[in-house]
């Protein structure tokens, strides 16, 4: 057994298992936890209830004993543009704490983790790397894209449609039709947002089975994966193979390379460093930027492409095809191991079936990776932009600042047409400590796109974005306003320069002008009840994962 038990403690546990009908013979089996984030407020996790028994049966038939252990599994979309959004990023660290707690408290020999969405997948992986017992993961597959009159729509189109409705460009019924048709099935939202980027990270790290990150939710293939993970976890427990035995720096670098090649979510720069840190591996923004300069964008789906979704990506060969194309150019480390084999094994099972959706490296969509790490006198540590979702015509942008201390203020301003073409909107005090919780700035940018202003204004913020955000949106400005970063002293009318190719974000102020303004600066304090206050007190900056678990 992986766990060491004294006789009294084991008998004490077994007495309680007997109370629930567990036989004496079954109590001698390795107890494997199915750590399940299923709930009825998350479509990305909703289908897990359909595969629980399949996983349990496979574990039992292979010689283990499965127990289902529920943990929280939030859907960011449920609280979008509400005060609840401040809880979404802290929920990642809470999930990691829950995984650690149920594993250690119950003395699990192994885990099958079930999760799909933005904060749940990285949180689960953080917890698994700390606990370090045999672990596999199954993610929930992607949602079918919505459709209205032959036009693809997704959840994020509801926000764009709302802005158009408020502007009088579409009717209320047209807007409501978008709402009714945006999300037709369970699964992860079918764009290259944070959920699909994190599911891909789980697969590339080696925790989930081949094809899991590119499979349709509730499909036959997805259901078969439940059997695969159930059988495999028992083998890993018997062999005592632990995550930190196999997940090394090259696994994380391969995940970053995939994210760059597909224009993945900007939230990766928060989650991947935080996950790696749990295994004493350093993945920091400087590594993201170095990889970005070497890895081209070879596949784009919405929001980086106007029509393609995860459905098209899956049919083209999905994650495996992307890694295969990168391997042909010698850009990934194929010897990297996983719980289901090496990356080379995965590539051998993969084929690119549509070079319009997944390009060869020799014919890239962009010469450099989809995310860029910028710096300058606004972000003296770093900030990030998903430039694969930005029209190349505005990779250089100059304009006067229009400053707001919350997303709500900026969103109301754009709806009232108070923001004009050429403005650089600054939304601050929305960082990890300032908000606190670092909520999405997605609602503001969706309104910008809904008004057709995606190439006419820019956003600079210490908040973060949905992975589906498009337009010239620069986030994660670090140091954030609350900690006295220079974004805190920008005033209306200050001239801001954005230069994506040269990785620069600057305000036309001298060092002395900045220093003089800081003499009278005081941070804006926002309500920080309960868990938010604890997170605010203990979290690191966005430059270092925005986590309470950076310094162990």
XYZ file of C-alpha atoms in Angstrom, residues 70-474:
405
model
C -17.603 15.465 -4.272
C -15.813 18.798 -4.361
C -16.827 22.205 -5.706
C -16.781 22.811 -9.451
C -17.664 26.360 -10.413
C -18.695 27.650 -13.831
C -17.284 31.148 -14.403
C -20.175 31.988 -16.685
C -22.743 31.584 -13.914
C -21.478 34.727 -12.193
C -20.212 36.772 -15.124
C -20.592 40.520 -14.619
C -21.697 40.052 -10.982
C -19.850 40.421 -7.655
C -19.627 36.628 -7.607
C -17.007 36.750 -10.352
C -14.510 37.857 -7.717
C -14.668 34.314 -6.315
C -13.761 32.484 -9.530
C -9.951 32.753 -9.461
C -9.723 32.171 -5.684
C -11.871 29.063 -6.306
C -8.886 27.510 -8.112
C -6.853 27.544 -4.918
C -9.876 26.369 -2.930
C -10.327 23.391 -5.283
C -6.669 22.490 -4.816
C -7.231 22.596 -1.061
C -10.284 20.344 -1.394
C -8.357 17.770 -3.454
C -5.539 17.803 -0.916
C -8.021 17.485 1.952
C -10.099 14.581 0.627
C -6.957 12.691 -0.428
C -5.002 13.123 2.787
C -7.902 12.945 5.241
C -9.253 9.719 3.717
C -5.860 8.144 3.092
C -6.594 7.525 -0.586
C -4.281 5.224 -2.507
C -5.109 6.884 -5.828
C -7.432 9.389 -7.484
C -9.511 9.781 -10.599
C -10.274 13.497 -10.897
C -13.326 14.636 -12.880
C -13.292 18.281 -13.930
C -13.593 20.442 -17.025
C -13.816 24.135 -16.357
C -11.471 27.073 -16.090
C -10.438 27.037 -12.429
C -11.351 23.467 -11.555
C -8.848 21.682 -13.805
C -5.788 23.698 -12.692
C -6.961 23.603 -9.075
C -7.292 19.820 -9.195
C -3.837 19.475 -10.740
C -2.316 21.758 -8.110
C -3.812 19.588 -5.386
C -2.730 16.344 -7.066
C 0.852 17.538 -7.392
C 0.954 18.417 -3.699
C -0.607 15.122 -2.568
C 1.474 13.105 -5.063
C -0.363 9.787 -5.091
C -1.214 7.905 -8.320
C -3.677 10.126 -10.168
C -5.437 10.319 -13.513
C -7.972 12.795 -14.804
C -10.966 12.769 -17.106
C -12.202 16.062 -18.512
C -15.760 16.611 -19.696
C -15.436 17.160 -23.438
C -16.676 20.145 -25.413
C -20.195 21.513 -25.850
C -21.755 21.544 -29.295
C -21.649 25.058 -30.787
C -24.896 26.976 -31.055
C -26.447 27.985 -34.339
C -28.853 30.644 -35.578
C -29.799 30.637 -39.243
C -26.621 28.814 -40.161
C -24.348 31.126 -38.161
C -22.188 29.698 -35.385
C -22.745 31.193 -31.922
C -21.337 30.482 -28.461
C -21.910 31.758 -24.947
C -19.768 34.839 -25.502
C -22.033 35.923 -28.370
C -24.776 36.575 -25.804
C -22.730 39.443 -24.365
C -22.032 40.899 -27.790
C -25.723 40.609 -28.663
C -26.696 42.408 -25.455
C -24.534 45.405 -26.388
C -26.115 45.446 -29.853
C -29.581 45.227 -28.289
C -28.914 48.142 -25.914
C -27.566 50.158 -28.848
C -30.786 49.513 -30.757
C -29.044 47.538 -33.505
C -31.087 44.369 -32.884
C -34.480 43.733 -31.308
C -35.104 42.205 -27.887
C -36.398 39.030 -29.535
C -33.255 38.740 -31.669
C -31.137 39.125 -28.535
C -33.166 36.525 -26.603
C -32.876 34.117 -29.530
C -29.085 34.260 -29.157
C -29.451 33.513 -25.435
C -31.744 30.549 -26.096
C -29.481 28.973 -28.730
C -25.933 29.698 -27.535
C -25.433 26.580 -25.383
C -27.283 23.574 -26.845
C -25.594 20.726 -24.899
C -23.474 20.025 -21.810
C -19.704 20.360 -22.105
C -17.001 23.007 -22.119
C -17.814 26.131 -24.146
C -16.594 25.190 -27.649
C -14.101 28.004 -28.191
C -10.395 28.241 -27.374
C -11.037 29.634 -23.934
C -9.628 28.740 -20.559
C -11.576 25.490 -20.115
C -10.360 23.927 -23.357
C -6.845 25.279 -22.805
C -6.742 23.723 -19.327
C -8.184 20.410 -20.535
C -5.385 20.375 -23.114
C -2.854 21.127 -20.386
C -4.103 18.137 -18.390
C -3.656 15.885 -21.414
C -0.207 17.221 -22.315
C 0.967 16.894 -18.708
C -0.036 13.251 -19.076
C -2.910 13.082 -16.604
C -5.817 12.452 -19.013
C -6.126 9.839 -21.763
C -5.326 10.360 -25.427
C -7.893 12.552 -27.182
C -9.713 13.662 -24.016
C -9.090 17.376 -24.622
C -10.567 17.273 -28.133
C -13.601 15.034 -27.705
C -17.295 15.958 -27.797
C -19.061 15.667 -24.446
C -21.372 12.630 -24.134
C -20.024 11.065 -27.339
C -19.269 7.341 -27.575
C -15.548 8.113 -27.534
C -15.906 10.215 -24.386
C -17.829 7.471 -22.596
C -15.132 4.939 -23.492
C -12.541 7.169 -21.823
C -14.286 6.578 -18.496
C -13.393 2.902 -18.773
C -9.821 3.739 -19.750
C -9.197 5.946 -16.703
C -10.836 3.440 -14.352
C -8.624 0.590 -15.511
C -5.461 2.695 -15.690
C -5.626 4.126 -12.174
C -5.545 0.645 -10.627
C -2.462 -0.222 -12.680
C -0.760 2.975 -11.515
C -1.626 2.274 -7.871
C -0.173 -1.237 -8.129
C 2.966 0.169 -9.794
C 3.054 3.131 -7.335
C 3.525 5.649 -10.169
C 3.000 9.164 -8.828
C 2.491 12.450 -10.728
C 5.763 13.996 -9.655
C 7.606 10.888 -10.843
C 6.679 11.705 -14.426
C 5.568 15.347 -14.736
C 8.694 17.409 -15.331
C 9.540 20.838 -16.694
C 9.377 19.609 -20.292
C 5.736 18.582 -19.772
C 4.832 22.112 -18.707
C 6.891 23.636 -21.532
C 5.097 21.385 -24.027
C 1.779 22.648 -22.608
C 2.895 26.267 -23.093
C 3.983 25.472 -26.636
C 0.582 23.998 -27.436
C -1.113 27.033 -25.940
C 1.007 29.349 -28.090
C 0.372 27.296 -31.229
C -3.398 27.454 -30.736
C -3.803 30.991 -29.337
C -4.896 29.571 -25.996
C -6.252 31.430 -23.006
C -4.388 34.308 -21.378
C -5.315 32.734 -18.043
C -2.684 30.082 -18.783
C -0.076 32.530 -17.557
C -1.749 32.394 -14.143
C -2.555 28.692 -14.001
C 0.447 26.939 -15.536
C 3.001 28.681 -13.258
C 0.809 27.984 -10.208
C 0.524 24.288 -11.138
C 4.231 23.929 -11.861
C 5.119 25.582 -8.568
C 3.465 22.713 -6.672
C 6.044 20.368 -8.214
C 8.938 22.786 -7.516
C 9.165 23.613 -11.224
C 9.660 27.224 -12.310
C 7.464 28.356 -15.187
C 7.265 32.166 -15.167
C 6.137 34.848 -17.666
C 9.643 35.164 -19.080
C 9.443 31.516 -20.204
C 6.064 32.166 -21.834
C 7.553 35.072 -23.772
C 10.607 33.076 -24.848
C 8.395 30.233 -26.111
C 6.047 32.715 -27.793
C 8.902 33.992 -29.940
C 9.751 30.449 -31.128
C 6.360 28.772 -31.597
C 4.079 29.904 -34.444
C 0.290 29.958 -34.342
C -0.818 27.013 -36.480
C -4.468 26.620 -35.464
C -7.172 29.123 -34.630
C -10.751 28.602 -33.550
C -13.132 31.148 -32.074
C -12.328 33.845 -30.843
C -9.167 33.720 -32.953
C -11.188 32.572 -35.989
C -14.668 33.856 -36.907
C -16.273 30.461 -37.620
C -14.217 27.470 -36.475
C -15.010 25.913 -33.076
C -13.850 22.891 -31.079
C -16.073 20.756 -33.331
C -13.966 21.690 -36.372
C -10.761 21.348 -34.372
C -11.736 17.867 -33.196
C -12.598 16.670 -36.705
C -9.240 17.977 -37.932
C -7.354 15.822 -35.444
C -7.402 17.985 -32.328
C -4.624 18.275 -29.808
C -2.705 15.285 -31.137
C -2.551 16.761 -34.630
C -1.210 20.068 -33.296
C 1.521 18.285 -31.338
C 2.302 16.165 -34.400
C 2.823 19.250 -36.557
C 5.028 20.834 -33.888
C 7.022 17.611 -33.644
C 7.646 17.568 -37.403
C 9.451 20.883 -36.905
C 11.325 19.618 -33.838
C 9.544 22.062 -31.526
C 8.314 19.756 -28.724
C 9.951 17.293 -26.352
C 8.413 13.974 -27.354
C 10.138 11.938 -24.624
C 7.991 13.661 -21.981
C 6.172 10.962 -20.018
C 2.575 10.748 -18.853
C 0.264 8.382 -17.031
C -0.919 7.041 -20.404
C 2.410 6.978 -22.248
C 4.848 9.475 -23.741
C 4.097 12.417 -26.001
C 5.686 10.369 -28.796
C 3.057 7.673 -28.177
C 0.306 10.293 -28.487
C 1.752 11.684 -31.713
C 1.920 8.175 -33.186
C -1.864 7.916 -32.698
C -2.539 11.318 -34.295
C -3.160 12.600 -37.795
C -3.845 16.047 -39.226
C -7.014 15.651 -41.290
C -7.561 19.295 -42.252
C -4.659 21.660 -42.876
C -7.027 24.617 -43.120
C -7.905 24.163 -39.455
C -4.498 22.897 -38.259
C -1.683 24.256 -40.396
C 1.785 22.781 -40.812
C 4.530 24.808 -39.120
C 5.864 25.676 -42.572
C 2.620 27.551 -43.300
C 1.733 29.301 -40.023
C -1.127 31.675 -39.329
C 1.236 33.896 -37.307
C 5.018 33.582 -37.128
C 4.975 33.872 -33.326
C 2.831 32.338 -30.593
C -0.671 33.588 -29.850
C 0.144 35.347 -26.563
C 2.679 38.075 -25.945
C 4.128 39.218 -22.628
C 4.578 42.997 -22.584
C 6.258 45.337 -20.121
C 7.085 49.004 -19.775
C 6.440 51.833 -17.352
C 2.772 50.819 -16.914
C 3.569 47.158 -16.235
C 7.071 47.084 -14.800
C 6.808 43.334 -14.111
C 4.592 42.115 -16.945
C 1.207 42.106 -18.660
C -0.286 39.920 -21.358
C -2.220 40.186 -24.613
C -3.807 37.480 -26.773
C -2.661 39.010 -30.034
C -3.919 36.087 -32.105
C -7.377 37.586 -31.379
C -6.235 41.126 -32.289
C -6.398 42.570 -35.790
C -2.815 43.118 -36.968
C -3.706 46.671 -37.958
C -3.835 47.637 -34.269
C -0.782 45.792 -32.972
C 0.496 49.344 -32.584
C -1.977 51.677 -30.929
C -1.694 55.147 -29.403
C -4.404 57.069 -27.631
C -5.553 59.059 -24.609
C -6.387 57.214 -21.406
C -9.939 56.968 -20.137
C -9.677 55.694 -16.568
C -12.156 53.652 -14.501
C -11.721 52.039 -11.103
C -14.067 49.150 -11.867
C -15.327 47.151 -14.824
C -18.912 48.133 -13.996
C -18.106 51.818 -14.479
C -16.388 51.159 -17.805
C -19.157 48.837 -19.025
C -21.859 51.408 -18.295
C -19.760 54.040 -20.031
C -19.412 51.994 -23.231
C -23.152 51.252 -23.256
C -23.841 55.004 -22.936
C -21.388 55.824 -25.778
C -19.117 57.777 -23.432
C -16.058 55.948 -24.778
C -14.938 57.052 -28.236
C -12.826 55.601 -31.019
C -9.132 56.122 -30.282
C -9.484 55.876 -26.490
C -7.309 53.591 -24.384
C -9.614 52.456 -21.596
C -7.854 51.758 -18.294
C -9.749 49.536 -15.851
C -7.884 49.188 -12.583
C -8.365 47.924 -9.023
C -9.551 44.654 -10.539
C -6.377 42.687 -9.768
C -5.858 39.777 -7.342
C -5.730 42.075 -4.300
C -7.531 45.148 -5.600
C -10.878 43.637 -6.546
C -10.048 41.270 -4.780
C -10.152 38.075 -6.799
C -9.143 39.364 -10.260
C -12.475 38.993 -12.120
C -12.908 38.796 -15.892
C -13.006 41.955 -17.957
C -14.884 39.919 -20.568
C -18.164 41.818 -20.221
C -16.573 45.130 -21.144
C -14.717 43.726 -24.159
C -17.796 41.841 -25.366
C -19.665 45.145 -25.326
C -16.820 46.702 -27.323
C -17.065 43.949 -29.938
C -20.860 44.107 -29.931
C -20.609 47.789 -30.849
C -18.141 47.044 -33.635
C -15.276 48.855 -31.872
C -12.825 45.952 -31.566
C -10.175 47.743 -33.631
C -11.075 51.274 -32.532
C -10.298 51.256 -28.824
C -7.852 49.453 -26.530
C -8.184 48.152 -22.984
C -5.433 48.054 -20.368
C -6.286 46.412 -17.044
C -4.879 44.720 -13.957
C -7.855 42.361 -14.213
C -7.965 39.288 -16.411
C -10.046 38.052 -19.332
C -12.179 35.178 -20.430
C -10.299 32.927 -22.789
C -12.919 33.923 -25.353
C -12.047 37.613 -25.222
C -11.243 39.261 -28.545
C -10.056 42.738 -29.443
C -7.081 44.769 -28.236
C -7.266 43.788 -24.570
C -4.164 43.872 -22.368
